[in-house]
Amino acid sequence: MLILRRKAENLGYLYRHDSVTYSLTITRSAATNYLFVIILMSTELYLDANATSPVLPAAIDAAVAAMQACFGNPSSSHASGLRAKALLDATRGQARRVLGAASGRVLFTSGATEGIQTAVLSALCAVAERRRRGEPCGDLLVVGATEHKAVPESLAHWNRLLGAGLELRMLPVDADGRHRLEVLRELAPRAAFVCTMAANNETGVVSDLDGIARVLAETSSPALWMVDCVQALGKLPLALDRTRIDYAPFSGHKLYAPKGVGLLYVREGAPYTPLMYGGGQEAGQRSGTENMAGIAALGAVLGALEQGGTFRNHAQLLAYRDRLAATLLDAFPGLVFNAPLEHALPTTLNFSVPGISSKELLDLFDAAGVRVSAGSACSAAKAAPSYVLDAMGVPVARSASAVRLSFGPLVDDAFIDAACAQLLHCGRALAAAQPAAALQQLESHGASGWLLFDTDGRHCIAIDPPAAHAPRIAADLRARGARLLACFDTSHGAGGADALCELLDMTPGWPGGAQQVLLADGSALDAIALGQDVLAKAGDAFLLGRPDQGVLAADAVRFAFGALAPQASFGATLCCHRIGEPALSRPGAASLPDDGIDLDAAAAEAFLRAHPDALLVDVRELAEHAAAAAQVGGRAAHNVPLSQLAGQAAQWLRGAPPALVFVCRSGNRSARAARTLRRLGHAQAWHLAGGLALAG
Ligand code: PLP
């Protein structure tokens, strides 16, 4: 057990043991005896605050109170309604003070996306009106290249819907992620509406709002100006009254309020068109009965901001970020930050670890209970490269490994201590020497390549290596001191053999001068020796097996790659395909349907209890397993990464395979493993649906 630090002056300690953080608090009882209280802290370290934040306990209390004691409709004239109205007014007053907006409109919305729609609609209606009156209004919609998608998407939508016919122009950013003011200077005289964010959600880069305001003023731009302030609240000083900003949307759930509540500031005199008409709530500016629970919760957060003492100040947050940054550099040699720290929010770090994809890093962090993301939460499921990093000119290889770590101003020393300890743990798990698998599958965009190693991992053959993996394979082979004996694509131009060979300075293709091996029928095939095995070339197929006295019998062929001739008979052989899901097939076995492979956590535990011989298999990668081994119902899992399943499946299927229950983080990889085994003819294959994430 490791004592990380003393939490308080004298009576609080923080311990870590086996990836779990324990807080030990010692309190003195009335009878002067010491009472020891151990609190088990969460193993989860939430570092994705730019996506959303947990809800402040005081905000939960305020929401509950608003639903219980103060449940009235603020539009009702009786006492219940008046109490709700008083809460609404008080919260608006707090918002005005926190935003520095004594004048202008401050409206409650459902969140920033609604605030953005309202601002866009207001600006476009104003442009139409100015045009009608023959006033100068500009013909460009200028939008920062790194804005949240809610901004360009709603600009395009309303421009189309209203038939405004304005031209959408991206305002580029420089390598630091800051708007290029010289380009704005060119566009500003023609700009009808300019949209720039206060701070970027992916990189934390803080915009030069004073610089933008100066350009708009110096060019006498007719533009209205919206600043998306979502990531600024609670992290940057705000004094909206003193700015030229016309519209500023905010979102509650980015700062410890619940989802579904937000604010929109509209400068006094700026054009305004309601998005929603109806009962005339919010003085007719936004109809619909107010979300009083959300507003009350937001009020609690605004109150905490106003009073101070709850949230850390800028200097404290900077110190925390610097500690996290230093720890990351320590934990992951070669790590680079994708945005200059001096221009970023004190709560956001965007970094890349060369050669390790975002997905691999996120899986590793998640295994260790560290919740981070690859970019914005909205695009997390799309797995597309970040348009924000693209706009900054970050090379694709680096943005493909980008990770965003963000925290909120509620963090404290103990949390940062635990986060640093866990980041170091992740770094160690990744760095731990990983043995070469005999057969490793490499996937990219639905295609598979294969790496074959001899038993001591010193010699390798690459078949259809995906080009995207080439740098990583080359680095890995160099690090292992392994020699690539051959590297080829099974059909011309299908894989990335050329790319890998170029990196390793060798010639792609089946090597000349290969030795020969005999088949049982006496025919001879060209072959490459790989330890005690050979890879033999049979037409367009490549057979991996162990010859006996120079003869490769059909049942000694374990794997086949490329196109196996239909008449060939290799009953026990697993065919490893370049395209297809699963990438494995077994010519001699009936493929079984893959329905009914899902077990929920309770069913998986019951199954494992009832079948002591069943094997629980963790198909996460080695580093993820090293970060935190998987267990289901107290049973420890055996680790076979999905990328190494082929080799293990071949072994299982050669004997009497045990019943198999696969697990992974989310249930995706485990479902693929179970499906693969079913299609290879093994009926006893299931997986934990929803993964370890849902099994708790
Ligand atoms: N703008 C920025 C910068 C954001 O980060 C987000 C949320 O991710 C939004 C707008 C959308 O906010 P909401 O979820 O409140 O609609």
mmCIF file of N, CA and C in Angstrom, residues 160-267:
data_model
loop_
_atom_site.group_PDB
_atom_site.id
_atom_site.type_symbol
_atom_site.label_atom_id
_atom_site.label_comp_id
_atom_site.label_asym_id
_atom_site.label_seq_id
_atom_site.Cartn_x
_atom_site.Cartn_y
_atom_site.Cartn_z
ATOM 1 N N ARG A 160 -30.036 28.233 -45.497
ATOM 2 C CA ARG A 160 -30.793 27.507 -46.534
ATOM 3 C C ARG A 160 -32.291 27.709 -46.310
ATOM 4 N N LEU A 161 -32.715 27.482 -45.046
ATOM 5 C CA LEU A 161 -34.146 27.512 -44.743
ATOM 6 C C LEU A 161 -34.760 28.889 -44.985
ATOM 7 N N LEU A 162 -34.006 29.925 -44.633
ATOM 8 C CA LEU A 162 -34.541 31.283 -44.789
ATOM 9 C C LEU A 162 -34.274 31.844 -46.188
ATOM 10 N N GLY A 163 -33.548 31.080 -46.997
ATOM 11 C CA GLY A 163 -33.209 31.546 -48.344
ATOM 12 C C GLY A 163 -32.377 32.823 -48.301
ATOM 13 N N ALA A 164 -31.521 32.950 -47.271
ATOM 14 C CA ALA A 164 -30.760 34.195 -47.090
ATOM 15 C C ALA A 164 -29.689 34.356 -48.165
ATOM 16 N N GLY A 165 -29.203 33.250 -48.711
ATOM 17 C CA GLY A 165 -28.224 33.306 -49.795
ATOM 18 C C GLY A 165 -26.888 33.906 -49.404
ATOM 19 N N LEU A 166 -26.535 33.838 -48.110
ATOM 20 C CA LEU A 166 -25.224 34.360 -47.696
ATOM 21 C C LEU A 166 -24.153 33.299 -47.957
ATOM 22 N N GLU A 167 -22.947 33.770 -48.103
ATOM 23 C CA GLU A 167 -21.851 32.838 -48.424
ATOM 24 C C GLU A 167 -21.116 32.465 -47.135
ATOM 25 N N LEU A 168 -20.992 31.160 -46.897
ATOM 26 C CA LEU A 168 -20.319 30.690 -45.679
ATOM 27 C C LEU A 168 -18.806 30.670 -45.922
ATOM 28 N N ARG A 169 -18.055 31.387 -45.122
ATOM 29 C CA ARG A 169 -16.592 31.416 -45.270
ATOM 30 C C ARG A 169 -15.940 30.991 -43.962
ATOM 31 N N MET A 170 -15.018 30.062 -44.069
ATOM 32 C CA MET A 170 -14.285 29.617 -42.882
ATOM 33 C C MET A 170 -13.187 30.634 -42.555
ATOM 34 N N LEU A 171 -13.096 30.974 -41.301
ATOM 35 C CA LEU A 171 -11.987 31.829 -40.865
ATOM 36 C C LEU A 171 -10.885 30.895 -40.385
ATOM 37 N N PRO A 172 -9.771 30.806 -41.134
ATOM 38 C CA PRO A 172 -8.754 29.818 -40.765
ATOM 39 C C PRO A 172 -8.068 30.163 -39.441
ATOM 40 N N VAL A 173 -7.445 29.142 -38.856
ATOM 41 C CA VAL A 173 -6.656 29.363 -37.639
ATOM 42 C C VAL A 173 -5.194 29.070 -37.972
ATOM 43 N N ASP A 174 -4.296 29.567 -37.135
ATOM 44 C CA ASP A 174 -2.878 29.294 -37.357
ATOM 45 C C ASP A 174 -2.489 27.992 -36.657
ATOM 46 N N ALA A 175 -1.209 27.680 -36.676
ATOM 47 C CA ALA A 175 -0.750 26.407 -36.106
ATOM 48 C C ALA A 175 -1.017 26.328 -34.608
ATOM 49 N N ASP A 176 -1.201 27.495 -33.968
ATOM 50 C CA ASP A 176 -1.514 27.501 -32.534
ATOM 51 C C ASP A 176 -3.017 27.393 -32.283
ATOM 52 N N GLY A 177 -3.806 27.329 -33.353
ATOM 53 C CA GLY A 177 -5.260 27.207 -33.194
ATOM 54 C C GLY A 177 -5.954 28.537 -33.027
ATOM 55 N N ARG A 178 -5.223 29.650 -33.232
ATOM 56 C CA ARG A 178 -5.843 30.970 -33.049
ATOM 57 C C ARG A 178 -6.249 31.551 -34.405
ATOM 58 N N HIS A 179 -7.366 32.289 -34.390
ATOM 59 C CA HIS A 179 -7.902 32.825 -35.642
ATOM 60 C C HIS A 179 -6.869 33.698 -36.352
ATOM 61 N N ARG A 180 -6.840 33.578 -37.659
ATOM 62 C CA ARG A 180 -5.887 34.402 -38.425
ATOM 63 C C ARG A 180 -6.529 35.765 -38.660
ATOM 64 N N LEU A 181 -6.091 36.722 -37.867
ATOM 65 C CA LEU A 181 -6.739 38.037 -37.865
ATOM 66 C C LEU A 181 -6.528 38.776 -39.179
ATOM 67 N N GLU A 182 -5.417 38.469 -39.887
ATOM 68 C CA GLU A 182 -5.201 39.163 -41.165
ATOM 69 C C GLU A 182 -6.247 38.706 -42.186
ATOM 70 N N VAL A 183 -6.710 37.444 -42.066
ATOM 71 C CA VAL A 183 -7.768 36.966 -42.974
ATOM 72 C C VAL A 183 -9.095 37.605 -42.569
ATOM 73 N N LEU A 184 -9.318 37.707 -41.252
ATOM 74 C CA LEU A 184 -10.555 38.359 -40.785
ATOM 75 C C LEU A 184 -10.603 39.805 -41.286
ATOM 76 N N ARG A 185 -9.436 40.448 -41.270
ATOM 77 C CA ARG A 185 -9.375 41.852 -41.720
ATOM 78 C C ARG A 185 -9.862 41.967 -43.174
ATOM 79 N N GLU A 186 -9.530 40.957 -44.003
ATOM 80 C CA GLU A 186 -9.974 40.990 -45.411
ATOM 81 C C GLU A 186 -11.475 40.739 -45.524
ATOM 82 N N LEU A 187 -11.974 39.816 -44.672
ATOM 83 C CA LEU A 187 -13.375 39.411 -44.794
ATOM 84 C C LEU A 187 -14.330 40.368 -44.087
ATOM 85 N N ALA A 188 -13.840 41.009 -43.023
ATOM 86 C CA ALA A 188 -14.728 41.757 -42.123
ATOM 87 C C ALA A 188 -15.618 42.795 -42.818
ATOM 88 N N PRO A 189 -15.106 43.572 -43.792
ATOM 89 C CA PRO A 189 -15.987 44.572 -44.412
ATOM 90 C C PRO A 189 -17.198 43.944 -45.093
ATOM 91 N N ARG A 190 -17.069 42.670 -45.522
ATOM 92 C CA ARG A 190 -18.195 42.007 -46.212
ATOM 93 C C ARG A 190 -18.960 41.069 -45.276
ATOM 94 N N ALA A 191 -18.551 41.009 -44.014
ATOM 95 C CA ALA A 191 -19.159 40.016 -43.109
ATOM 96 C C ALA A 191 -20.501 40.508 -42.570
ATOM 97 N N ALA A 192 -21.514 39.627 -42.695
ATOM 98 C CA ALA A 192 -22.822 39.937 -42.106
ATOM 99 C C ALA A 192 -22.876 39.412 -40.672
ATOM 100 N N PHE A 193 -22.196 38.295 -40.442
ATOM 101 C CA PHE A 193 -22.259 37.642 -39.141
ATOM 102 C C PHE A 193 -20.923 36.928 -38.940
ATOM 103 N N VAL A 194 -20.307 37.157 -37.793
ATOM 104 C CA VAL A 194 -19.020 36.505 -37.480
ATOM 105 C C VAL A 194 -19.234 35.621 -36.250
ATOM 106 N N CYS A 195 -18.784 34.374 -36.356
ATOM 107 C CA CYS A 195 -18.943 33.434 -35.229
ATOM 108 C C CYS A 195 -17.568 32.903 -34.828
ATOM 109 N N THR A 196 -17.163 33.190 -33.622
ATOM 110 C CA THR A 196 -15.879 32.694 -33.116
ATOM 111 C C THR A 196 -16.107 32.223 -31.683
ATOM 112 N N MET A 197 -15.375 31.248 -31.259
ATOM 113 C CA MET A 197 -15.595 30.721 -29.912
ATOM 114 C C MET A 197 -14.624 31.366 -28.917
ATOM 115 N N ALA A 198 -15.008 31.343 -27.639
ATOM 116 C CA ALA A 198 -14.107 31.905 -26.631
ATOM 117 C C ALA A 198 -12.940 30.961 -26.380
ATOM 118 N N ALA A 199 -13.237 29.672 -26.308
ATOM 119 C CA ALA A 199 -12.175 28.678 -26.101
ATOM 120 C C ALA A 199 -12.613 27.392 -26.766
ATOM 121 N N ASN A 200 -11.649 26.711 -27.354
ATOM 122 C CA ASN A 200 -11.995 25.519 -28.120
ATOM 123 C C ASN A 200 -12.182 24.296 -27.222
ATOM 124 N N ASN A 201 -13.224 23.530 -27.541
ATOM 125 C CA ASN A 201 -13.545 22.367 -26.719
ATOM 126 C C ASN A 201 -12.569 21.216 -26.884
ATOM 127 N N GLU A 202 -11.882 21.105 -28.038
ATOM 128 C CA GLU A 202 -10.953 19.983 -28.229
ATOM 129 C C GLU A 202 -9.548 20.297 -27.729
ATOM 130 N N THR A 203 -9.101 21.533 -28.011
ATOM 131 C CA THR A 203 -7.711 21.860 -27.693
ATOM 132 C C THR A 203 -7.589 22.782 -26.493
ATOM 133 N N GLY A 204 -8.687 23.430 -26.136
ATOM 134 C CA GLY A 204 -8.643 24.416 -25.049
ATOM 135 C C GLY A 204 -8.082 25.755 -25.491
ATOM 136 N N VAL A 205 -7.742 25.901 -26.791
ATOM 137 C CA VAL A 205 -7.125 27.156 -27.248
ATOM 138 C C VAL A 205 -8.094 28.329 -27.031
ATOM 139 N N VAL A 206 -7.592 29.363 -26.368
ATOM 140 C CA VAL A 206 -8.400 30.537 -26.028
ATOM 141 C C VAL A 206 -8.242 31.554 -27.158
ATOM 142 N N SER A 207 -9.379 32.040 -27.663
ATOM 143 C CA SER A 207 -9.326 32.982 -28.787
ATOM 144 C C SER A 207 -8.894 34.366 -28.327
ATOM 145 N N ASP A 208 -8.338 35.100 -29.274
ATOM 146 C CA ASP A 208 -7.964 36.488 -28.998
ATOM 147 C C ASP A 208 -9.193 37.352 -29.298
ATOM 148 N N LEU A 209 -10.132 37.393 -28.346
ATOM 149 C CA LEU A 209 -11.391 38.114 -28.598
ATOM 150 C C LEU A 209 -11.148 39.613 -28.727
ATOM 151 N N ASP A 210 -10.186 40.148 -27.970
ATOM 152 C CA ASP A 210 -9.888 41.582 -28.087
ATOM 153 C C ASP A 210 -9.376 41.875 -29.494
ATOM 154 N N GLY A 211 -8.531 40.984 -29.999
ATOM 155 C CA GLY A 211 -7.978 41.169 -31.350
ATOM 156 C C GLY A 211 -9.090 41.130 -32.388
ATOM 157 N N ILE A 212 -10.030 40.212 -32.229
ATOM 158 C CA ILE A 212 -11.143 40.099 -33.189
ATOM 159 C C ILE A 212 -11.992 41.378 -33.118
ATOM 160 N N ALA A 213 -12.285 41.821 -31.887
ATOM 161 C CA ALA A 213 -13.104 43.039 -31.720
ATOM 162 C C ALA A 213 -12.408 44.224 -32.382
ATOM 163 N N ARG A 214 -11.073 44.288 -32.226
ATOM 164 C CA ARG A 214 -10.316 45.397 -32.809
ATOM 165 C C ARG A 214 -10.446 45.378 -34.336
ATOM 166 N N VAL A 215 -10.292 44.191 -34.930
ATOM 167 C CA VAL A 215 -10.387 44.099 -36.395
ATOM 168 C C VAL A 215 -11.779 44.517 -36.856
ATOM 169 N N LEU A 216 -12.824 44.057 -36.148
ATOM 170 C CA LEU A 216 -14.191 44.414 -36.551
ATOM 171 C C LEU A 216 -14.389 45.929 -36.466
ATOM 172 N N ALA A 217 -13.811 46.527 -35.427
ATOM 173 C CA ALA A 217 -13.974 47.978 -35.267
ATOM 174 C C ALA A 217 -13.172 48.717 -36.333
ATOM 175 N N GLU A 218 -11.910 48.310 -36.511
ATOM 176 C CA GLU A 218 -11.034 49.039 -37.443
ATOM 177 C C GLU A 218 -11.515 48.948 -38.883
ATOM 178 N N THR A 219 -12.221 47.863 -39.204
ATOM 179 C CA THR A 219 -12.683 47.712 -40.589
ATOM 180 C C THR A 219 -14.124 48.212 -40.735
ATOM 181 N N SER A 220 -14.666 48.804 -39.683
ATOM 182 C CA SER A 220 -16.067 49.273 -39.676
ATOM 183 C C SER A 220 -16.999 48.185 -40.187
ATOM 184 N N SER A 221 -16.732 46.957 -39.732
ATOM 185 C CA SER A 221 -17.532 45.826 -40.219
ATOM 186 C C SER A 221 -18.990 45.972 -39.787
ATOM 187 N N PRO A 222 -19.928 45.674 -40.722
ATOM 188 C CA PRO A 222 -21.347 45.714 -40.335
ATOM 189 C C PRO A 222 -21.767 44.454 -39.580
ATOM 190 N N ALA A 223 -20.801 43.557 -39.340
ATOM 191 C CA ALA A 223 -21.152 42.215 -38.843
ATOM 192 C C ALA A 223 -21.718 42.226 -37.434
ATOM 193 N N LEU A 224 -22.697 41.338 -37.226
ATOM 194 C CA LEU A 224 -23.082 40.954 -35.873
ATOM 195 C C LEU A 224 -22.075 39.889 -35.449
ATOM 196 N N TRP A 225 -21.901 39.714 -34.123
ATOM 197 C CA TRP A 225 -20.813 38.827 -33.663
ATOM 198 C C TRP A 225 -21.325 37.894 -32.578
ATOM 199 N N MET A 226 -21.158 36.608 -32.823
ATOM 200 C CA MET A 226 -21.506 35.622 -31.789
ATOM 201 C C MET A 226 -20.224 34.986 -31.255
ATOM 202 N N VAL A 227 -20.135 34.884 -29.947
ATOM 203 C CA VAL A 227 -19.003 34.169 -29.342
ATOM 204 C C VAL A 227 -19.570 33.018 -28.517
ATOM 205 N N ASP A 228 -19.239 31.791 -28.932
ATOM 206 C CA ASP A 228 -19.664 30.596 -28.205
ATOM 207 C C ASP A 228 -18.813 30.527 -26.933
ATOM 208 N N CYS A 229 -19.473 30.783 -25.802
ATOM 209 C CA CYS A 229 -18.726 30.886 -24.536
ATOM 210 C C CYS A 229 -18.822 29.618 -23.688
ATOM 211 N N VAL A 230 -19.252 28.520 -24.316
ATOM 212 C CA VAL A 230 -19.505 27.286 -23.557
ATOM 213 C C VAL A 230 -18.315 26.875 -22.691
ATOM 214 N N GLN A 231 -17.117 26.883 -23.263
ATOM 215 C CA GLN A 231 -15.961 26.361 -22.519
ATOM 216 C C GLN A 231 -15.310 27.437 -21.651
ATOM 217 N N ALA A 232 -15.859 28.657 -21.688
ATOM 218 C CA ALA A 232 -15.222 29.735 -20.927
ATOM 219 C C ALA A 232 -15.771 29.836 -19.508
ATOM 220 N N LEU A 233 -17.048 29.478 -19.342
ATOM 221 C CA LEU A 233 -17.703 29.700 -18.047
ATOM 222 C C LEU A 233 -16.951 28.980 -16.924
ATOM 223 N N GLY A 234 -16.610 29.747 -15.910
ATOM 224 C CA GLY A 234 -15.922 29.170 -14.746
ATOM 225 C C GLY A 234 -14.427 29.008 -14.940
ATOM 226 N N LYS A 235 -13.949 29.276 -16.162
ATOM 227 C CA LYS A 235 -12.520 29.073 -16.429
ATOM 228 C C LYS A 235 -11.836 30.343 -16.901
ATOM 229 N N LEU A 236 -12.621 31.286 -17.445
ATOM 230 C CA LEU A 236 -12.054 32.553 -17.923
ATOM 231 C C LEU A 236 -12.906 33.699 -17.369
ATOM 232 N N PRO A 237 -12.292 34.845 -17.116
ATOM 233 C CA PRO A 237 -13.102 35.970 -16.631
ATOM 234 C C PRO A 237 -14.064 36.437 -17.722
ATOM 235 N N LEU A 238 -15.266 36.836 -17.318
ATOM 236 C CA LEU A 238 -16.266 37.288 -18.298
ATOM 237 C C LEU A 238 -16.779 38.665 -17.890
ATOM 238 N N ALA A 239 -16.854 39.564 -18.845
ATOM 239 C CA ALA A 239 -17.446 40.885 -18.592
ATOM 240 C C ALA A 239 -18.123 41.288 -19.891
ATOM 241 N N LEU A 240 -19.237 40.599 -20.201
ATOM 242 C CA LEU A 240 -19.842 40.730 -21.528
ATOM 243 C C LEU A 240 -20.280 42.157 -21.837
ATOM 244 N N ASP A 241 -20.753 42.869 -20.805
ATOM 245 C CA ASP A 241 -21.174 44.260 -21.003
ATOM 246 C C ASP A 241 -20.094 45.127 -21.629
ATOM 247 N N ARG A 242 -18.862 44.778 -21.302
ATOM 248 C CA ARG A 242 -17.762 45.641 -21.753
ATOM 249 C C ARG A 242 -17.231 45.223 -23.123
ATOM 250 N N THR A 243 -17.906 44.297 -23.787
ATOM 251 C CA THR A 243 -17.408 43.831 -25.082
ATOM 252 C C THR A 243 -18.365 44.251 -26.196
ATOM 253 N N ARG A 244 -17.937 43.964 -27.429
ATOM 254 C CA ARG A 244 -18.781 44.251 -28.601
ATOM 255 C C ARG A 244 -19.606 43.010 -28.969
ATOM 256 N N ILE A 245 -19.485 41.944 -28.163
ATOM 257 C CA ILE A 245 -20.147 40.673 -28.493
ATOM 258 C C ILE A 245 -21.668 40.862 -28.495
ATOM 259 N N ASP A 246 -22.330 40.384 -29.575
ATOM 260 C CA ASP A 246 -23.791 40.524 -29.669
ATOM 261 C C ASP A 246 -24.514 39.335 -29.039
ATOM 262 N N TYR A 247 -23.969 38.132 -29.242
ATOM 263 C CA TYR A 247 -24.644 36.927 -28.750
ATOM 264 C C TYR A 247 -23.603 36.017 -28.089
ATOM 265 N N ALA A 248 -23.960 35.488 -26.918
ATOM 266 C CA ALA A 248 -23.040 34.564 -26.247
ATOM 267 C C ALA A 248 -23.833 33.414 -25.627
ATOM 268 N N PRO A 249 -23.801 32.225 -26.255
ATOM 269 C CA PRO A 249 -24.483 31.069 -25.684
ATOM 270 C C PRO A 249 -23.623 30.357 -24.635
ATOM 271 N N PHE A 250 -24.279 29.780 -23.636
ATOM 272 C CA PHE A 250 -23.624 29.014 -22.560
ATOM 273 C C PHE A 250 -24.383 27.711 -22.361
ATOM 274 N N SER A 251 -23.704 26.749 -21.764
ATOM 275 C CA SER A 251 -24.330 25.445 -21.525
ATOM 276 C C SER A 251 -24.097 25.033 -20.073
ATOM 277 N N GLY A 252 -25.175 24.611 -19.372
ATOM 278 C CA GLY A 252 -25.035 24.251 -17.961
ATOM 279 C C GLY A 252 -24.193 23.016 -17.726
ATOM 280 N N HIS A 253 -24.339 22.012 -18.617
ATOM 281 C CA HIS A 253 -23.722 20.721 -18.283
ATOM 282 C C HIS A 253 -22.206 20.685 -18.460
ATOM 283 N N LYS A 254 -21.640 21.795 -18.961
ATOM 284 C CA LYS A 254 -20.172 21.834 -19.045
ATOM 285 C C LYS A 254 -19.577 22.351 -17.746
ATOM 286 N N LEU A 255 -20.454 22.777 -16.827
ATOM 287 C CA LEU A 255 -19.926 23.283 -15.554
ATOM 288 C C LEU A 255 -20.834 22.864 -14.397
ATOM 289 N N TYR A 256 -20.939 21.570 -14.198
ATOM 290 C CA TYR A 256 -21.547 21.005 -12.985
ATOM 291 C C TYR A 256 -23.033 21.270 -12.823
ATOM 292 N N ALA A 257 -23.734 21.740 -13.867
ATOM 293 C CA ALA A 257 -25.201 21.781 -13.833
ATOM 294 C C ALA A 257 -25.673 20.597 -14.680
ATOM 295 N N PRO A 258 -26.941 20.241 -14.608
ATOM 296 C CA PRO A 258 -27.371 19.084 -15.416
ATOM 297 C C PRO A 258 -27.499 19.428 -16.902
ATOM 298 N N LYS A 259 -27.671 18.397 -17.709
ATOM 299 C CA LYS A 259 -27.899 18.614 -19.137
ATOM 300 C C LYS A 259 -29.305 19.178 -19.343
ATOM 301 N N GLY A 260 -29.470 19.965 -20.397
ATOM 302 C CA GLY A 260 -30.814 20.469 -20.710
ATOM 303 C C GLY A 260 -31.076 21.868 -20.185
ATOM 304 N N VAL A 261 -30.030 22.557 -19.724
ATOM 305 C CA VAL A 261 -30.226 23.942 -19.317
ATOM 306 C C VAL A 261 -29.028 24.760 -19.800
ATOM 307 N N GLY A 262 -29.316 25.994 -20.211
ATOM 308 C CA GLY A 262 -28.237 26.868 -20.680
ATOM 309 C C GLY A 262 -28.694 28.310 -20.615
ATOM 310 N N LEU A 263 -27.833 29.176 -21.115
ATOM 311 C CA LEU A 263 -28.106 30.611 -21.084
ATOM 312 C C LEU A 263 -27.772 31.200 -22.445
ATOM 313 N N LEU A 264 -28.497 32.250 -22.796
ATOM 314 C CA LEU A 264 -28.094 33.028 -23.965
ATOM 315 C C LEU A 264 -28.066 34.494 -23.560
ATOM 316 N N TYR A 265 -26.904 35.109 -23.776
ATOM 317 C CA TYR A 265 -26.784 36.556 -23.570
ATOM 318 C C TYR A 265 -26.954 37.228 -24.928
ATOM 319 N N VAL A 266 -27.746 38.307 -24.956
ATOM 320 C CA VAL A 266 -27.891 39.110 -26.181
ATOM 321 C C VAL A 266 -27.632 40.562 -25.801
ATOM 322 N N ARG A 267 -26.668 41.171 -26.454
ATOM 323 C CA ARG A 267 -26.292 42.550 -26.116
ATOM 324 C C ARG A 267 -27.488 43.499 -26.278
#
